[in-house]
Short mmCIF file of C-alpha atoms and ligand atoms in Angstrom, two decimals:
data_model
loop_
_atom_site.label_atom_id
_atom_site.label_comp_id
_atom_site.label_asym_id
_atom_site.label_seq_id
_atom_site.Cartn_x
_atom_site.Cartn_y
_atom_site.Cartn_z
CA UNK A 10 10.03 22.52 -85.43
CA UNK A 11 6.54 23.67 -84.03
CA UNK A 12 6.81 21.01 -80.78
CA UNK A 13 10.71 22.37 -80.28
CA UNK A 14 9.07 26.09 -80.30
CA UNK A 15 6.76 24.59 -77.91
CA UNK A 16 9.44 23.43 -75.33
CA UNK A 17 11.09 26.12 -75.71
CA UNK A 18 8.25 28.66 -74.70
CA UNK A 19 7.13 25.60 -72.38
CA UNK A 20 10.60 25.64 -70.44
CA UNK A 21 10.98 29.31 -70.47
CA UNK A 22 7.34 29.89 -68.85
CA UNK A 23 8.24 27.33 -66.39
CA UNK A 24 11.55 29.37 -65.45
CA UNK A 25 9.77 32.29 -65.30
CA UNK A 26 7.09 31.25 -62.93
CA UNK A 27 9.71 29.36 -60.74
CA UNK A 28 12.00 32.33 -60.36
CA UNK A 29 9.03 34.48 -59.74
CA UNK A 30 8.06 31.92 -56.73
CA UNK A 31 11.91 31.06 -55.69
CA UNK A 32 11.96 35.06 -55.17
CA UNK A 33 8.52 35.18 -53.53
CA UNK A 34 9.40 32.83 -50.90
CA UNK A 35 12.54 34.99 -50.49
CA UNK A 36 15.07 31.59 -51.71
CA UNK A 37 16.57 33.09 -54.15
CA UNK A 38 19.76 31.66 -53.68
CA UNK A 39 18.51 28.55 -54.92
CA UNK A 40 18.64 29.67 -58.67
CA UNK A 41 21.52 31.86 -58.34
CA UNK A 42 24.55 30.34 -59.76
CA UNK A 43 27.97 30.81 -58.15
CA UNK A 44 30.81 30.53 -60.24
CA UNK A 45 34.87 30.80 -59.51
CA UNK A 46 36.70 30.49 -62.46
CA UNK A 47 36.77 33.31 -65.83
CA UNK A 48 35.69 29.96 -67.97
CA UNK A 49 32.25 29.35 -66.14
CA UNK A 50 31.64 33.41 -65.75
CA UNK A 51 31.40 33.42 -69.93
CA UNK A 52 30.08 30.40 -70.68
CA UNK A 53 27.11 31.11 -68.22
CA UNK A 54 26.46 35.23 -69.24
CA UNK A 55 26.80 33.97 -72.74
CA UNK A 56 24.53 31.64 -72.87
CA UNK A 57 22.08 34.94 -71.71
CA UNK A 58 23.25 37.10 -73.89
CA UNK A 59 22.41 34.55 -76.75
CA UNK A 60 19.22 34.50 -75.73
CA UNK A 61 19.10 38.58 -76.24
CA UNK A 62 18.94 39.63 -72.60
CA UNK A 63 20.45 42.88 -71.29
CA UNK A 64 23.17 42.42 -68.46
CA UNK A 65 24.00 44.49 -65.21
CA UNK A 66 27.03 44.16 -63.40
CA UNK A 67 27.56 44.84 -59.42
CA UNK A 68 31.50 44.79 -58.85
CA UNK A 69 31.98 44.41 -55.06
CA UNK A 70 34.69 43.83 -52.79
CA UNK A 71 32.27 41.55 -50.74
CA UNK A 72 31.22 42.71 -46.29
CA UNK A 73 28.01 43.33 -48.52
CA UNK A 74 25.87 45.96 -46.81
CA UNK A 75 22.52 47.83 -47.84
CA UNK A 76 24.51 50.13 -50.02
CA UNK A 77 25.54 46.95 -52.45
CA UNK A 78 22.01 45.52 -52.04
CA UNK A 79 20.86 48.98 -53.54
CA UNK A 80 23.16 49.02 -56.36
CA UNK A 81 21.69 45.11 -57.32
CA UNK A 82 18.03 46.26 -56.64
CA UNK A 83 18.38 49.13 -59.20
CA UNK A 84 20.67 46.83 -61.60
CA UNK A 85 17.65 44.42 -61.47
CA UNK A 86 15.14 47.16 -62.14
CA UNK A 87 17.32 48.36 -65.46
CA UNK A 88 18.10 44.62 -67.00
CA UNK A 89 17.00 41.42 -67.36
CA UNK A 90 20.10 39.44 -65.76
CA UNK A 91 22.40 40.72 -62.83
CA UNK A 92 25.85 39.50 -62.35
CA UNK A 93 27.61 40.88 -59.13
CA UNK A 94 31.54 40.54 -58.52
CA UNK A 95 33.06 39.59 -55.26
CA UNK A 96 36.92 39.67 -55.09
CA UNK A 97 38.98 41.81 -52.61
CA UNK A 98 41.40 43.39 -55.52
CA UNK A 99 44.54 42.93 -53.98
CA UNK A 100 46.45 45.74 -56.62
CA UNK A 101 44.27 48.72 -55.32
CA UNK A 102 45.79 48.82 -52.07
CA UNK A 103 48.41 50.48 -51.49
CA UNK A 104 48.25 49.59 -47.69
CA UNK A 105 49.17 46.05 -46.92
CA UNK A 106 47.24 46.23 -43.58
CA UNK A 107 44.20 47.91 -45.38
CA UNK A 108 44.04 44.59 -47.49
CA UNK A 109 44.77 42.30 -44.65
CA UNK A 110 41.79 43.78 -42.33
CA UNK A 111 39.45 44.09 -44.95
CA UNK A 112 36.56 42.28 -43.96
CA UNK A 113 35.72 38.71 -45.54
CA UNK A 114 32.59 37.66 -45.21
CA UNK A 115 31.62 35.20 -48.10
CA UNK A 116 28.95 32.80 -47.16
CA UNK A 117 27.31 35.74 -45.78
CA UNK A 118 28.04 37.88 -49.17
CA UNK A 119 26.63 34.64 -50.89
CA UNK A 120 23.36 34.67 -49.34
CA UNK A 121 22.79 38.18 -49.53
CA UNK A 122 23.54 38.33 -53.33
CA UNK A 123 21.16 35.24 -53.82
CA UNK A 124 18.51 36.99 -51.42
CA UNK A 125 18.40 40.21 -53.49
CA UNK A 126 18.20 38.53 -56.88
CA UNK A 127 21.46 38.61 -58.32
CA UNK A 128 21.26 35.41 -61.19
CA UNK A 129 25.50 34.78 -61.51
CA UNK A 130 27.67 35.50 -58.92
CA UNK A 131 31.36 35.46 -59.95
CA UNK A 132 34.14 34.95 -56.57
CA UNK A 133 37.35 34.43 -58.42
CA UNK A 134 40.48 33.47 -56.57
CA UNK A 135 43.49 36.28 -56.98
CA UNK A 136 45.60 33.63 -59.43
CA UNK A 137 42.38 33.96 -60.99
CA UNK A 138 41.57 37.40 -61.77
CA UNK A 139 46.10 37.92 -61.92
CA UNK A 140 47.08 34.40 -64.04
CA UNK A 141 50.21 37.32 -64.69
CA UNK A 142 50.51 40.60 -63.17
CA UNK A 143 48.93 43.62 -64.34
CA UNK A 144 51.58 45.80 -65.62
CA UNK A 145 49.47 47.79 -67.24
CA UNK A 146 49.58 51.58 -66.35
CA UNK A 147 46.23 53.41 -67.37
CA UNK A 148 46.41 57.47 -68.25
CA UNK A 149 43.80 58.55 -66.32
CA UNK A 150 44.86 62.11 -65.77
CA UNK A 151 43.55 64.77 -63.32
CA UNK A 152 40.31 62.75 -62.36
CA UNK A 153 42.27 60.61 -60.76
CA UNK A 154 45.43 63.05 -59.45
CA UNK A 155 43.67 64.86 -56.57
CA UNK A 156 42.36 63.85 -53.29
CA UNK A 157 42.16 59.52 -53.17
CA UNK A 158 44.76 59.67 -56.02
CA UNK A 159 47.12 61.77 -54.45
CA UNK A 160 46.58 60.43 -51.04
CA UNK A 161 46.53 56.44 -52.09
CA UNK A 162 49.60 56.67 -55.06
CA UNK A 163 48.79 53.83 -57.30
CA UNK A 164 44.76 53.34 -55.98
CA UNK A 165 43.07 54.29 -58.60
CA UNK A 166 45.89 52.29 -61.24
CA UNK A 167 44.51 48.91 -59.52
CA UNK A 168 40.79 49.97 -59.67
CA UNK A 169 41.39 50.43 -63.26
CA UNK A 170 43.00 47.25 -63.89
CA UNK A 171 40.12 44.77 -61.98
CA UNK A 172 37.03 47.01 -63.10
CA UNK A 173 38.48 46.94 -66.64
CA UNK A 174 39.51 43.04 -66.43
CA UNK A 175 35.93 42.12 -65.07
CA UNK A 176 34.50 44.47 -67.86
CA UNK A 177 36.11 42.53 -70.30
CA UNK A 178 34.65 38.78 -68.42
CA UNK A 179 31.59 39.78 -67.90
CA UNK A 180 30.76 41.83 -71.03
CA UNK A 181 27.28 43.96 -69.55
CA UNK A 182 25.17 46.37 -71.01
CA UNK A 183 25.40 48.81 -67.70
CA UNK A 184 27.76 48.86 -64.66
CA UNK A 185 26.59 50.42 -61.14
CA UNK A 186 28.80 52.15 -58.96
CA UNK A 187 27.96 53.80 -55.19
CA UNK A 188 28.39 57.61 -55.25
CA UNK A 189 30.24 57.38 -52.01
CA UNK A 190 33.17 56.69 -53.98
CA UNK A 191 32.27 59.70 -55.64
CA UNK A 192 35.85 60.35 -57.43
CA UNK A 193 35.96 56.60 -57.99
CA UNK A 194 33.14 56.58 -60.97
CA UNK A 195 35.17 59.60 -62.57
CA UNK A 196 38.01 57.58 -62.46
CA UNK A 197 35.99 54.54 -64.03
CA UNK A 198 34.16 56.71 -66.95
CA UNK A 199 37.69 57.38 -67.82
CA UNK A 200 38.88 53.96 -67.81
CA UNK A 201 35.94 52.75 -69.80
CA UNK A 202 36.68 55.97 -72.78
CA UNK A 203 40.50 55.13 -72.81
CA UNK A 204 39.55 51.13 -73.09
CA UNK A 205 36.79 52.00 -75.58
CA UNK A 206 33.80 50.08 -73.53
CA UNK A 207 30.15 50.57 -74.40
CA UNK A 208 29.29 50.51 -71.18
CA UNK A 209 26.65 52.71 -69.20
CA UNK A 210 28.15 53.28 -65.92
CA UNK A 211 25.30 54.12 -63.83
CA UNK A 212 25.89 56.30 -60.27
CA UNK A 213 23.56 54.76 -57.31
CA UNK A 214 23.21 57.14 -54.22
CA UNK A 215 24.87 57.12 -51.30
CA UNK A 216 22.96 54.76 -48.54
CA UNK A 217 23.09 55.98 -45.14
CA UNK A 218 22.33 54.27 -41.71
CA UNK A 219 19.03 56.01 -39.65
CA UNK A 220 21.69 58.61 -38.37
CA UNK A 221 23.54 59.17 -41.17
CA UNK A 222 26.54 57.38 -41.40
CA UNK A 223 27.26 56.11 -45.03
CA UNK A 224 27.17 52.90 -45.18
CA UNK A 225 30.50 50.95 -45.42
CA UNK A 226 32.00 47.65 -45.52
CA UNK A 227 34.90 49.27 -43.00
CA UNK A 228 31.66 50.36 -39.97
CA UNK A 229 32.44 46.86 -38.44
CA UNK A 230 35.55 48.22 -37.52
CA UNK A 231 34.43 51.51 -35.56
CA UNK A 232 34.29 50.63 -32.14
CA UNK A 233 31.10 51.48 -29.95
CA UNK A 234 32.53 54.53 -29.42
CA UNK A 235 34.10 55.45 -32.97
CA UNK A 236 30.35 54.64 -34.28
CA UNK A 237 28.39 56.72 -31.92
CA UNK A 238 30.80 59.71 -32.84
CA UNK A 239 30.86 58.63 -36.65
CA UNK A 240 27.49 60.17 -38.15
CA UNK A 241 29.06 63.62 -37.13
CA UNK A 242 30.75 63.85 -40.16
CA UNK A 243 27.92 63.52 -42.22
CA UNK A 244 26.03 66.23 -39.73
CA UNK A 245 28.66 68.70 -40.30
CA UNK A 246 28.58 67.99 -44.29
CA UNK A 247 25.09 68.66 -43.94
CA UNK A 248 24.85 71.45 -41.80
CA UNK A 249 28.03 73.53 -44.53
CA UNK A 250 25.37 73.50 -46.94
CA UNK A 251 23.87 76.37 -45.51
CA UNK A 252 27.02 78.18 -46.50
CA UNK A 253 26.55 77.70 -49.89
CA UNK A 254 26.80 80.64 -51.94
CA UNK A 255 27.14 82.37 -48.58
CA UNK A 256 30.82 81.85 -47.50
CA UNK A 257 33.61 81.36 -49.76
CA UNK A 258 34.51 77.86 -50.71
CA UNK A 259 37.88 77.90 -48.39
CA UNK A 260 35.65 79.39 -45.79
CA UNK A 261 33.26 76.41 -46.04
CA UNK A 262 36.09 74.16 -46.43
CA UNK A 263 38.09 75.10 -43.23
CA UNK A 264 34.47 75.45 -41.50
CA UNK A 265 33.99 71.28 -41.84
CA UNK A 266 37.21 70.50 -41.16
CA UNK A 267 37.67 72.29 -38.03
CA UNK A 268 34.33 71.18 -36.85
CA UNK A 269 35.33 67.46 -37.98
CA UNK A 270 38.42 68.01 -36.00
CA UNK A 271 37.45 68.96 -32.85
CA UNK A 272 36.34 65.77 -31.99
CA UNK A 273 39.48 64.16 -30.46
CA UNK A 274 38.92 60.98 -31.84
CA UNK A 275 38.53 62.38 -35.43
CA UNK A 276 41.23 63.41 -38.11
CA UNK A 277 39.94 64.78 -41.37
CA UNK A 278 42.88 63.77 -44.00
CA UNK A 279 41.67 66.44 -46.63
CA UNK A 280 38.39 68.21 -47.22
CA UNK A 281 38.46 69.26 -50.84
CA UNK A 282 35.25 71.01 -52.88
CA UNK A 283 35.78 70.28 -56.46
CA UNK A 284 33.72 70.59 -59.67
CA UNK A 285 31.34 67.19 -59.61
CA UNK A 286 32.41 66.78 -63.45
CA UNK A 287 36.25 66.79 -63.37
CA UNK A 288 37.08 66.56 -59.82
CA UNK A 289 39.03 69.37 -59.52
CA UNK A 290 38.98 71.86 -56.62
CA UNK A 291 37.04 75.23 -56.89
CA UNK A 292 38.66 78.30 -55.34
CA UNK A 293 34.69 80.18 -56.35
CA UNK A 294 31.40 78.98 -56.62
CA UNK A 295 30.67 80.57 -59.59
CA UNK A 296 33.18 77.87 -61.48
CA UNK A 297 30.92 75.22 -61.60
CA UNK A 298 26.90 74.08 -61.57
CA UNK A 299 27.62 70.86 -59.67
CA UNK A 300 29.98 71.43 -56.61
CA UNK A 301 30.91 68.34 -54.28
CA UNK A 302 32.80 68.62 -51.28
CA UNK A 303 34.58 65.07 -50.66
CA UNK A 304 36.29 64.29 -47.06
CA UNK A 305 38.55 61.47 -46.12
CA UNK A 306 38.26 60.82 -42.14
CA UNK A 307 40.55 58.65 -39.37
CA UNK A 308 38.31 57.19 -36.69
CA UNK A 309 41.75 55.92 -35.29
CA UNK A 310 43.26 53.38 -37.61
CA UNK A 311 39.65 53.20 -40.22
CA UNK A 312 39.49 55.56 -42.72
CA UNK A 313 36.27 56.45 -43.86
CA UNK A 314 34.78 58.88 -46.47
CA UNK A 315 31.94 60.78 -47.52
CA UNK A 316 30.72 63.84 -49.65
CA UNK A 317 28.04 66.33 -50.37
CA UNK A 318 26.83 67.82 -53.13
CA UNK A 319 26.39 71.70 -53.11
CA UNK A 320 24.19 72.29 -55.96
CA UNK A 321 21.04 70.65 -54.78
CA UNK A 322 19.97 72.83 -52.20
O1 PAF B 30 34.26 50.16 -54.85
C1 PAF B 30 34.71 49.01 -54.69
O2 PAF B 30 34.20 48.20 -53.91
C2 PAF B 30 35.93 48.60 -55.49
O3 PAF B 30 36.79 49.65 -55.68
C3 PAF B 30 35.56 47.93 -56.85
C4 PAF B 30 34.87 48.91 -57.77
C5 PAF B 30 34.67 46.73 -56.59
C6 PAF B 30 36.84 47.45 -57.53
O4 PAF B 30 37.53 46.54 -56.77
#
């Protein structure tokens, strides 16, 4: 029993010290393990969970950027073992040319994952994740109702359904979400209290390139143009917080979209300031601590979004 103790403290020093030089010499993709199928996903996190260690999970939609890589760098710092998701979920578009442009970029995905750390990386086919269809129909109530829910009917439903099928595969301690889908980790803490998951959903900052355009896996499709003209819709975000408190919240509101709008080549969808905790818009200040002001944007045929918060001024 004492020489089995030994191997085992023997073998786990070794895979210690040769992760720790795999990742010094930036090859981490050599001991990150890719698997496809639901089977391989458990057997391999269970065999870590066995061995007591805490698990972080990166769901992704792959066209990984710096805003994914922060999400893994931060699920690193928090657990011992990262898993990250790649799968374009085909039920949480409701725009069949949305899905077909999205961006698919997995040997590049698969390097990038390995390069930042991530131990398991799970790319299941669609008959994979959807053996049946998902049927199910989630009550997620007014989170989910306003703005992306009432612009994107049945959005939200789909994000429910993968995020709470991948929850249930890959079992982790804590989950970690980009803010920039700001209404989309309401709409997940609500999914995870009606499904009864013990799972700390943890909200990652926005990432934003050197002129402030938030990073997105849809950029690639600005033109030269659309992206010169893009980080203007972050500027104008930026500059309404001066109005805080100062104007009223329509004023503010019809303030950024106007100034978003008179760029010909832009088309604010909706501009809505709503109270951070339930989503809901605010008519006065004064209803809530945490304001955020959320805008949807056409750069001709890509949509992009955005917010900013009010409170932190
Ligand atoms: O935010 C995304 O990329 C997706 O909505 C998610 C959470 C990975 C579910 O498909």
């Amino acid at each position: 029993a004492e020489k089995s103790l030994f191997f085992d403290i023997a073998l786990l020093i070794t895979d210690l010290l040769l992760n720790f030089a795999f990742r010094k010499a930036k090859l981490c993709y050599l001991t990150m393990k890719i698997v496809r199928t639901v089977n391989e996903l458990k057997s391999a996190v269970g065999a870590l969970k066995a061995e007591g260690r805490s698990v972080g999970f990166v769901p992704t939609m792959g066209a990984l950027h710096d805003g994914h890589i922060s999400l893994i760098n931060r699920a690193r710092a928090d657990n011992d073992i990262v898993v990250a998701s790649v799968f374009v979920n085909p039920t949480q578009f409701n725009n069949p040319d949305d899905l077909r442009t999205y961006p698919r970029t997995e040997e590049a995905d698969c390097a990038r994952l390995g390069d930042a750390g991530v131990d398991i990386a799970f790319l299941p086919s669609v008959e994979e994740m959807y053996p049946e269809p998902d049927t199910r129909v989630f009550k997620l109530g007014p989170v989910a109702e306003v703005m992306e829910g009432a612009m994107r009917p049945g959005h939200f439903n789909g994000v429910a359904q993968v995020v709470s099928r991948l929850f249930a595969m890959v079992g982790p301690d804590r989950a970690y979400f980009g803010e920039k889908d700001f209404q989309q980790i309401a709409v997940i803490r609500r999914m995870v209290e009606l499904e009864g998951f013990d799972i700390d959903i943890v909200a990652c900052p926005i990432k934003r390139e050197a002129d402030g355009l938030a990073l997105s896996s849809r950029n690639v499709r600005l033109t030269p143009h659309q992206r010169d003209i893009a980080p203007n819709i972050h500027r104008i975000l930026e500059e309404s917080r001066d109005y805080y408190l100062v104007l009223s919240v329509d004023e503010v509101r019809r303030k950024v979209i106007d100034a978003v709008n008179a760029y010909p080549e832009m088309e604010v969808e909706y501009y809505d300031i709503v109270n951070a905790d339930d989503m809901q818009p605010i008519n006065e200040w004064s209803q809530c601590a945490d304001a955020v002001g959320c805008i949807t944007v056409y750069l001709g045929d890509v949509r992009l979004i955005d917010n900013i918060k009010y409170n932190q001024l």
